[in-house]
mmCIF file of C-alpha atoms in Angstrom:
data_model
loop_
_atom_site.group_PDB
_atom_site.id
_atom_site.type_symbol
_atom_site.label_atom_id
_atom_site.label_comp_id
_atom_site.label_asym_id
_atom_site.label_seq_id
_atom_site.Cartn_x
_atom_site.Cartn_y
_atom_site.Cartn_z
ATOM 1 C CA UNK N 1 136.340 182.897 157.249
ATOM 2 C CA UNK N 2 136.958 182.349 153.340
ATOM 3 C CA UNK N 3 134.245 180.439 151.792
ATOM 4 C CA UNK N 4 134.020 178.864 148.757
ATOM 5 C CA UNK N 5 130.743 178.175 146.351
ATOM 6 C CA UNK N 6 130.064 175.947 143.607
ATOM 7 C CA UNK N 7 126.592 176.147 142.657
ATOM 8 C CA UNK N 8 126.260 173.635 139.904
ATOM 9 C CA UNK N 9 126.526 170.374 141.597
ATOM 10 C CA UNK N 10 126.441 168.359 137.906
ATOM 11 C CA UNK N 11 126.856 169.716 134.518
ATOM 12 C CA UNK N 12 126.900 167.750 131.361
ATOM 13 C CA UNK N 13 128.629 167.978 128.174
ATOM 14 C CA UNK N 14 128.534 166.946 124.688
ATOM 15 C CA UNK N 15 132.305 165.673 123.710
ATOM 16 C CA UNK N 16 134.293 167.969 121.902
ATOM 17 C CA UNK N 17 132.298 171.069 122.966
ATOM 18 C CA UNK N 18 133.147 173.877 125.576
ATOM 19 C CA UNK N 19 132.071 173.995 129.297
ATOM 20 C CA UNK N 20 132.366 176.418 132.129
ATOM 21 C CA UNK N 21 132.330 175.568 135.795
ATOM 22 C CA UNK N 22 131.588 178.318 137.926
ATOM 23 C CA UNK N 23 133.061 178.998 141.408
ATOM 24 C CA UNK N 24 132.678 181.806 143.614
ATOM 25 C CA UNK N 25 134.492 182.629 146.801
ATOM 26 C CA UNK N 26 134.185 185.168 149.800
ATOM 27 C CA UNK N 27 137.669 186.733 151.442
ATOM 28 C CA UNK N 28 138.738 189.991 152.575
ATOM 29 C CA UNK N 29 142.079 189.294 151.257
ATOM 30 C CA UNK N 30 143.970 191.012 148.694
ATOM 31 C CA UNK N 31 146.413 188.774 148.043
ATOM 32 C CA UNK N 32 145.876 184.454 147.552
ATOM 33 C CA UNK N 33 146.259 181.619 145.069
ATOM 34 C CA UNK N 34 142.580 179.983 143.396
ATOM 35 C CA UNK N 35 142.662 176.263 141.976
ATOM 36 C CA UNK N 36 140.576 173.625 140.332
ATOM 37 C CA UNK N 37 141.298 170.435 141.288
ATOM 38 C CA UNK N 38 140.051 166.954 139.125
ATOM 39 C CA UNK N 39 139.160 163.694 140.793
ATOM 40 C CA UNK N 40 138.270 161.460 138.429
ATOM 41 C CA UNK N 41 136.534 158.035 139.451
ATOM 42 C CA UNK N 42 139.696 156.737 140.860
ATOM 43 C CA UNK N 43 139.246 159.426 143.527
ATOM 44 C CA UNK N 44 142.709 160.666 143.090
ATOM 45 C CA UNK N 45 142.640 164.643 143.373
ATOM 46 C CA UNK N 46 144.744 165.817 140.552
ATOM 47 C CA UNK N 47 145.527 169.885 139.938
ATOM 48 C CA UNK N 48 144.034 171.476 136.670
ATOM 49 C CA UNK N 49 145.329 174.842 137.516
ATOM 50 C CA UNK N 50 146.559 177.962 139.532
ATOM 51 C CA UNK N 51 145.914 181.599 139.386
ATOM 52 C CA UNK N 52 147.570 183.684 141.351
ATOM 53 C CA UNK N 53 145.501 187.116 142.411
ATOM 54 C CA UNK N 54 147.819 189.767 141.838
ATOM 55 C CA UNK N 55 148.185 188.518 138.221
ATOM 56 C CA UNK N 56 145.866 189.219 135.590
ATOM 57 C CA UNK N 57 146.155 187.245 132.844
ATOM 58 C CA UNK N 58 144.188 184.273 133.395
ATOM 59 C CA UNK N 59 145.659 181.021 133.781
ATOM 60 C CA UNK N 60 145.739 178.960 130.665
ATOM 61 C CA UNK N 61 146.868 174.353 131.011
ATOM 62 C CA UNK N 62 146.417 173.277 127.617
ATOM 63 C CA UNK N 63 142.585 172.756 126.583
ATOM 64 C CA UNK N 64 141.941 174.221 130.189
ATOM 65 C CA UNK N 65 141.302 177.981 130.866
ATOM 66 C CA UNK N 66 140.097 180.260 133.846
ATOM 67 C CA UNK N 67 138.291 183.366 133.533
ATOM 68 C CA UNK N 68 139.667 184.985 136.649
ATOM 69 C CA UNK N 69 137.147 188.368 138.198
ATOM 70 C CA UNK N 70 139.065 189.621 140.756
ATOM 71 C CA UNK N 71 136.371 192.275 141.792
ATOM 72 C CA UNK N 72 133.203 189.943 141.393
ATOM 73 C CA UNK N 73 135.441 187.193 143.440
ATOM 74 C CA UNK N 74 134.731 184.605 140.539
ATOM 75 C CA UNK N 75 136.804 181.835 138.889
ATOM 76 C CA UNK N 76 135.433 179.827 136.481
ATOM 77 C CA UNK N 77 136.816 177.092 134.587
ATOM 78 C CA UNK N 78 136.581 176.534 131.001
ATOM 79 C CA UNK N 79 136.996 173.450 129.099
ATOM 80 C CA UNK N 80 137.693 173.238 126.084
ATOM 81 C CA UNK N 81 137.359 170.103 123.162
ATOM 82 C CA UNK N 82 135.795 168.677 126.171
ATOM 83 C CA UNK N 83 137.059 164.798 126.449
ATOM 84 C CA UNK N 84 135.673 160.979 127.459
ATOM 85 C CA UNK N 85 138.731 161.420 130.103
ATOM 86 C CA UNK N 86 137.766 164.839 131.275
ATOM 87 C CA UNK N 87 134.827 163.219 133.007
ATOM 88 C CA UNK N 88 135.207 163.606 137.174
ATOM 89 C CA UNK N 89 134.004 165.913 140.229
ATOM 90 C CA UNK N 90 136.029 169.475 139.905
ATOM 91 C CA UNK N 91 136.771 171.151 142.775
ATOM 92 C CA UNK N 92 137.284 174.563 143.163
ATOM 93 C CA UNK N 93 139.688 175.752 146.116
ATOM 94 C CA UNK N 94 140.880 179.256 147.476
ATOM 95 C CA UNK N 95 144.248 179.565 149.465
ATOM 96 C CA UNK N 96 145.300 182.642 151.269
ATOM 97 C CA UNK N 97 149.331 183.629 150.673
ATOM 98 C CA UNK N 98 149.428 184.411 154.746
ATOM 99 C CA UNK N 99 148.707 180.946 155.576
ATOM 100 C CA UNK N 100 149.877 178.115 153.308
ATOM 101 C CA UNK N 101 147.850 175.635 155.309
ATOM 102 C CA UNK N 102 144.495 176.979 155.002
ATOM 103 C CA UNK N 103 142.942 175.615 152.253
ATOM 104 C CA UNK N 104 139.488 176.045 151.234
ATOM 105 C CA UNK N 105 137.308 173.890 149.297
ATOM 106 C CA UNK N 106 133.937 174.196 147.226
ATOM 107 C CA UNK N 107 131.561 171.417 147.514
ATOM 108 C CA UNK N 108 132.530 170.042 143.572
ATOM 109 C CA UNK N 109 130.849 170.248 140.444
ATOM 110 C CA UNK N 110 130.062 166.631 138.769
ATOM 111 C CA UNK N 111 130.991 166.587 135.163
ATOM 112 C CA UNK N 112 129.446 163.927 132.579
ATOM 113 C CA UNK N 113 130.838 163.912 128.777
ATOM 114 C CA UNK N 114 128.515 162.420 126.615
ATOM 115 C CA UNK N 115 130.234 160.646 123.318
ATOM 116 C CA UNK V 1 158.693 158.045 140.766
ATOM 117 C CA UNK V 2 157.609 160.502 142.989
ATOM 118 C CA UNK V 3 154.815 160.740 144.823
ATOM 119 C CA UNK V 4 152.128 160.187 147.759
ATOM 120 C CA UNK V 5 151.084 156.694 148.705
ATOM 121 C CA UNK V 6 148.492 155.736 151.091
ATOM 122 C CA UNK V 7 147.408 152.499 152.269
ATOM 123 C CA UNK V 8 144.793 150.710 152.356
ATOM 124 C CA UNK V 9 142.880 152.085 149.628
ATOM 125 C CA UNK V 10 139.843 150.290 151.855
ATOM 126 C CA UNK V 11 139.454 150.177 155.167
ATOM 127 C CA UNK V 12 136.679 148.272 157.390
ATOM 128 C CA UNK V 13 136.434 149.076 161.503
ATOM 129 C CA UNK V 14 134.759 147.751 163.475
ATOM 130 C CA UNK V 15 132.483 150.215 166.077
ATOM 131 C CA UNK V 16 134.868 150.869 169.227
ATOM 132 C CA UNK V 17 137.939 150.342 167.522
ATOM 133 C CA UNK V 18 141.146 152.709 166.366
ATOM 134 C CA UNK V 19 142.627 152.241 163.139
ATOM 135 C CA UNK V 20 145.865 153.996 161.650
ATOM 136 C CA UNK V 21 146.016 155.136 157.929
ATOM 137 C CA UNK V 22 149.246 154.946 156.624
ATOM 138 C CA UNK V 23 150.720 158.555 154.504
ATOM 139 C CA UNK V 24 153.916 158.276 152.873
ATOM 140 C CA UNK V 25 155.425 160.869 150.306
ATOM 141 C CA UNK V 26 158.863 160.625 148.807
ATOM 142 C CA UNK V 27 158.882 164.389 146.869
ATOM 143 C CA UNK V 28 160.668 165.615 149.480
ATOM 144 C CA UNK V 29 158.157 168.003 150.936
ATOM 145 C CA UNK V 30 157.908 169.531 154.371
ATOM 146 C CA UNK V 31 154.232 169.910 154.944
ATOM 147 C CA UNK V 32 151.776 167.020 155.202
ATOM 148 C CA UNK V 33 147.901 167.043 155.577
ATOM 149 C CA UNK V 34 144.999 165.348 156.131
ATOM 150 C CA UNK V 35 141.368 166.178 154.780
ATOM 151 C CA UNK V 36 138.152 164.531 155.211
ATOM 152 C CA UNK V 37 136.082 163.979 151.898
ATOM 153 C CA UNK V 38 131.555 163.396 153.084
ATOM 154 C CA UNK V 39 130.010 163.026 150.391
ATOM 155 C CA UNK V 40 128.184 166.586 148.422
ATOM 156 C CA UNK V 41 130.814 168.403 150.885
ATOM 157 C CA UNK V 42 133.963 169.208 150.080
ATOM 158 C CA UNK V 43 137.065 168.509 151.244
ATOM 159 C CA UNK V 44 137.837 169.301 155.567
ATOM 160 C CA UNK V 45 140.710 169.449 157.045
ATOM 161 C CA UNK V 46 141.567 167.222 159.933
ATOM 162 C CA UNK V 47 145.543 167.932 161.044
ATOM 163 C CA UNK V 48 148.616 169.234 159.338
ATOM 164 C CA UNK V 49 152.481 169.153 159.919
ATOM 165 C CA UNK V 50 154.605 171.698 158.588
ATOM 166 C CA UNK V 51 158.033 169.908 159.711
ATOM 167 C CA UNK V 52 159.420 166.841 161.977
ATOM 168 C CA UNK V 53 157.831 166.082 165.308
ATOM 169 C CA UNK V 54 155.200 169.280 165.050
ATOM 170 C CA UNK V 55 151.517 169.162 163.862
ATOM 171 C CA UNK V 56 148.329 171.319 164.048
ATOM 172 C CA UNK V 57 144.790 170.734 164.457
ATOM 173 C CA UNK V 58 142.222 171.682 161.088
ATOM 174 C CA UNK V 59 138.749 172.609 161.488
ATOM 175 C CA UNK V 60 137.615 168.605 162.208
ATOM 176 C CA UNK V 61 140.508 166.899 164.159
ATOM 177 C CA UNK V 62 138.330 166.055 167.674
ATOM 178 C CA UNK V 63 138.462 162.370 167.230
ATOM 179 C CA UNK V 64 141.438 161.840 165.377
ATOM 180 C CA UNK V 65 145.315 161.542 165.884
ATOM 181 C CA UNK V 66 148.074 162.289 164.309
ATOM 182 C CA UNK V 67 152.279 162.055 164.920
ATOM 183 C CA UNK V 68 155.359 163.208 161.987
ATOM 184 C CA UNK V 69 158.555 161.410 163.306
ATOM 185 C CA UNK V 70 160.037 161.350 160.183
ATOM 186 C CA UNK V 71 159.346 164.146 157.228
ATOM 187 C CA UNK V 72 157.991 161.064 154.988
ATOM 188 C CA UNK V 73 155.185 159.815 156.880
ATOM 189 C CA UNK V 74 152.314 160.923 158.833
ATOM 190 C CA UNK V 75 150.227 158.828 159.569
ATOM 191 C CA UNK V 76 146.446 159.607 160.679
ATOM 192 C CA UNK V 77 144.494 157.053 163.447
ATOM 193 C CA UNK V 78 140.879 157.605 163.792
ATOM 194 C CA UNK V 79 139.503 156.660 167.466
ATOM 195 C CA UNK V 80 136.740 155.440 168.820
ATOM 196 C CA UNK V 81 136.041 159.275 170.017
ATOM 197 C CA UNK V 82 135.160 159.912 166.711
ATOM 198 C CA UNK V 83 131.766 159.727 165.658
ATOM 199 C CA UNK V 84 130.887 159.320 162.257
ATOM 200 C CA UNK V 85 134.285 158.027 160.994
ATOM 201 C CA UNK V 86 132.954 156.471 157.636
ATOM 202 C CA UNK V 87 134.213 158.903 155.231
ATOM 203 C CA UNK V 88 137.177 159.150 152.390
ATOM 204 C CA UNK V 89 140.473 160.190 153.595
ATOM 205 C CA UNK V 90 143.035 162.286 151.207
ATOM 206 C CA UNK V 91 146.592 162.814 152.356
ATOM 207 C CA UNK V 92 148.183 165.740 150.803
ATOM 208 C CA UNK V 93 151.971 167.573 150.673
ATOM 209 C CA UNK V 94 153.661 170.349 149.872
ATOM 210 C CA UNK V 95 156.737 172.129 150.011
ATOM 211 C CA UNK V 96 156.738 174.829 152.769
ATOM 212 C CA UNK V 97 158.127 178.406 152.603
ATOM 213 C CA UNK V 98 156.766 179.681 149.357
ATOM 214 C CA UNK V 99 153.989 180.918 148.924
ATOM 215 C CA UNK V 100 153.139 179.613 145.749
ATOM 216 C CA UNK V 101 153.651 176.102 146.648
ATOM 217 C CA UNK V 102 150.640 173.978 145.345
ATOM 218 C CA UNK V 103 149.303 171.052 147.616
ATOM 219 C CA UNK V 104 149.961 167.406 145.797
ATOM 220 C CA UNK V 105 147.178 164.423 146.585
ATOM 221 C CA UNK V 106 147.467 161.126 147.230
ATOM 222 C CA UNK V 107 145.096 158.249 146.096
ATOM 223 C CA UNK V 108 143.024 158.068 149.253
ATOM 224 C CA UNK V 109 141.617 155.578 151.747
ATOM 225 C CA UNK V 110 137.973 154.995 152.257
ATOM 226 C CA UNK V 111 137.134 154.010 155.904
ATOM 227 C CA UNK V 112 134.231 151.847 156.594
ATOM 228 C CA UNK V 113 132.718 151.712 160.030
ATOM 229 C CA UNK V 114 130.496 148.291 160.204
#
């Protein structure tokens, strides 16, 4: 079964500066789609981004980047002119393309912006 | 505007008791889901529905039930069969047939057993 890691539980970060979250994930697969997901204190989960595997340009939203290693089965997310708003729990989630149903989620990174 | 409602946002229960949570999504999707958010875990998931009157178990449904009668809601009830039901509840949809097709939250409910 796919699993997927986050090993920082909480990170902090000054506002304005650059953070990566780290995410790791086990599959056999050749082929599936990697997120990060935001839920801010409201609790709604709201997507950051996508990267599909078989691409390799990394995914860019705005102020919000991946750094995609296909053969080290990493996906980190980098944020950028980090914001009071950018605050939340980021999830990290792997998806197979065989089985749009089967989604996998990391246990969540806390982030903290400090003004 | 489009989107994913669920209701209530809080939920009490007493011990013994079913309640229903209530998912409702006008975007037009065909798939429908229901994860389980414990705290320092992340999210599990309990059913799905890909389309009208047809639904699937996850990797946690003992305990819970689900139905799809119409392609807008599907609602979740948690029984009395299941054990540790205090938890956060996201309902999620998505279109079905692409691959690509991205899975689209809504606001959650948080169940309370007293």
């Amino acid at each position: 079964a796919q699993t997927v890691t986050q090993s920082q539980p909480e990170m902090s970060v000054q506002e304005a500066e650059t953070v990566t979250l780290s995410c790791t994930y086990d599959t056999s697969e050749s082929d599936y789609y990697l997120f990060w997901y935001k839920q801010p204190p409201s609790r709604q989960m709201i997507l950051v981004i996508r990267q599909e595997a078989y691409k390799q340009q990394n995914a860019t939203e705005n102020r919000f980047s991946v750094n995609f290693q296909k053969a080290a089965k990493s996906f980190s997310l980098k944020i950028s002119d980090s914001q009071l708003g950018d605050a939340a729990m980021y999830f990290c989630a792997y998806r197979t393309v065989y089985n749009n149903n089967d989604m996998r989620f990391g246990a969540g990174t806390r982030l903290t912006v400090k003004p | 505007d489009g989107g994913i409602t669920q209701s209530p946002k809080y939920l009490f229960r007493k011990e013994g008791q079913n309640v229903t949570l209530s998912c409702e999504q006008n975007l037009n999707h065909d798939a429908m889901y229901w994860y389980r958010q414990d705290p320092g875990q992340g999210l599990r998931l309990i059913y799905y529905s890909q389309i009208v009157n047809d639904f699937q178990k996850g990797d946690i449904a003992e305990g819970y039930s689900v139905s799809r009668e119409k392609k807008e809601s599907f609602p979740l009830t948690v029984t009395s069969a299941q054990k540790n039901p205090t938890a956060f509840y996201l309902c999620a949809s998505s279109h079905q047939g692409a691959p690509a097709d991205t899975q689209y939250f809504g606001p959650g409910t948080r169940l309370t057993v007293l």
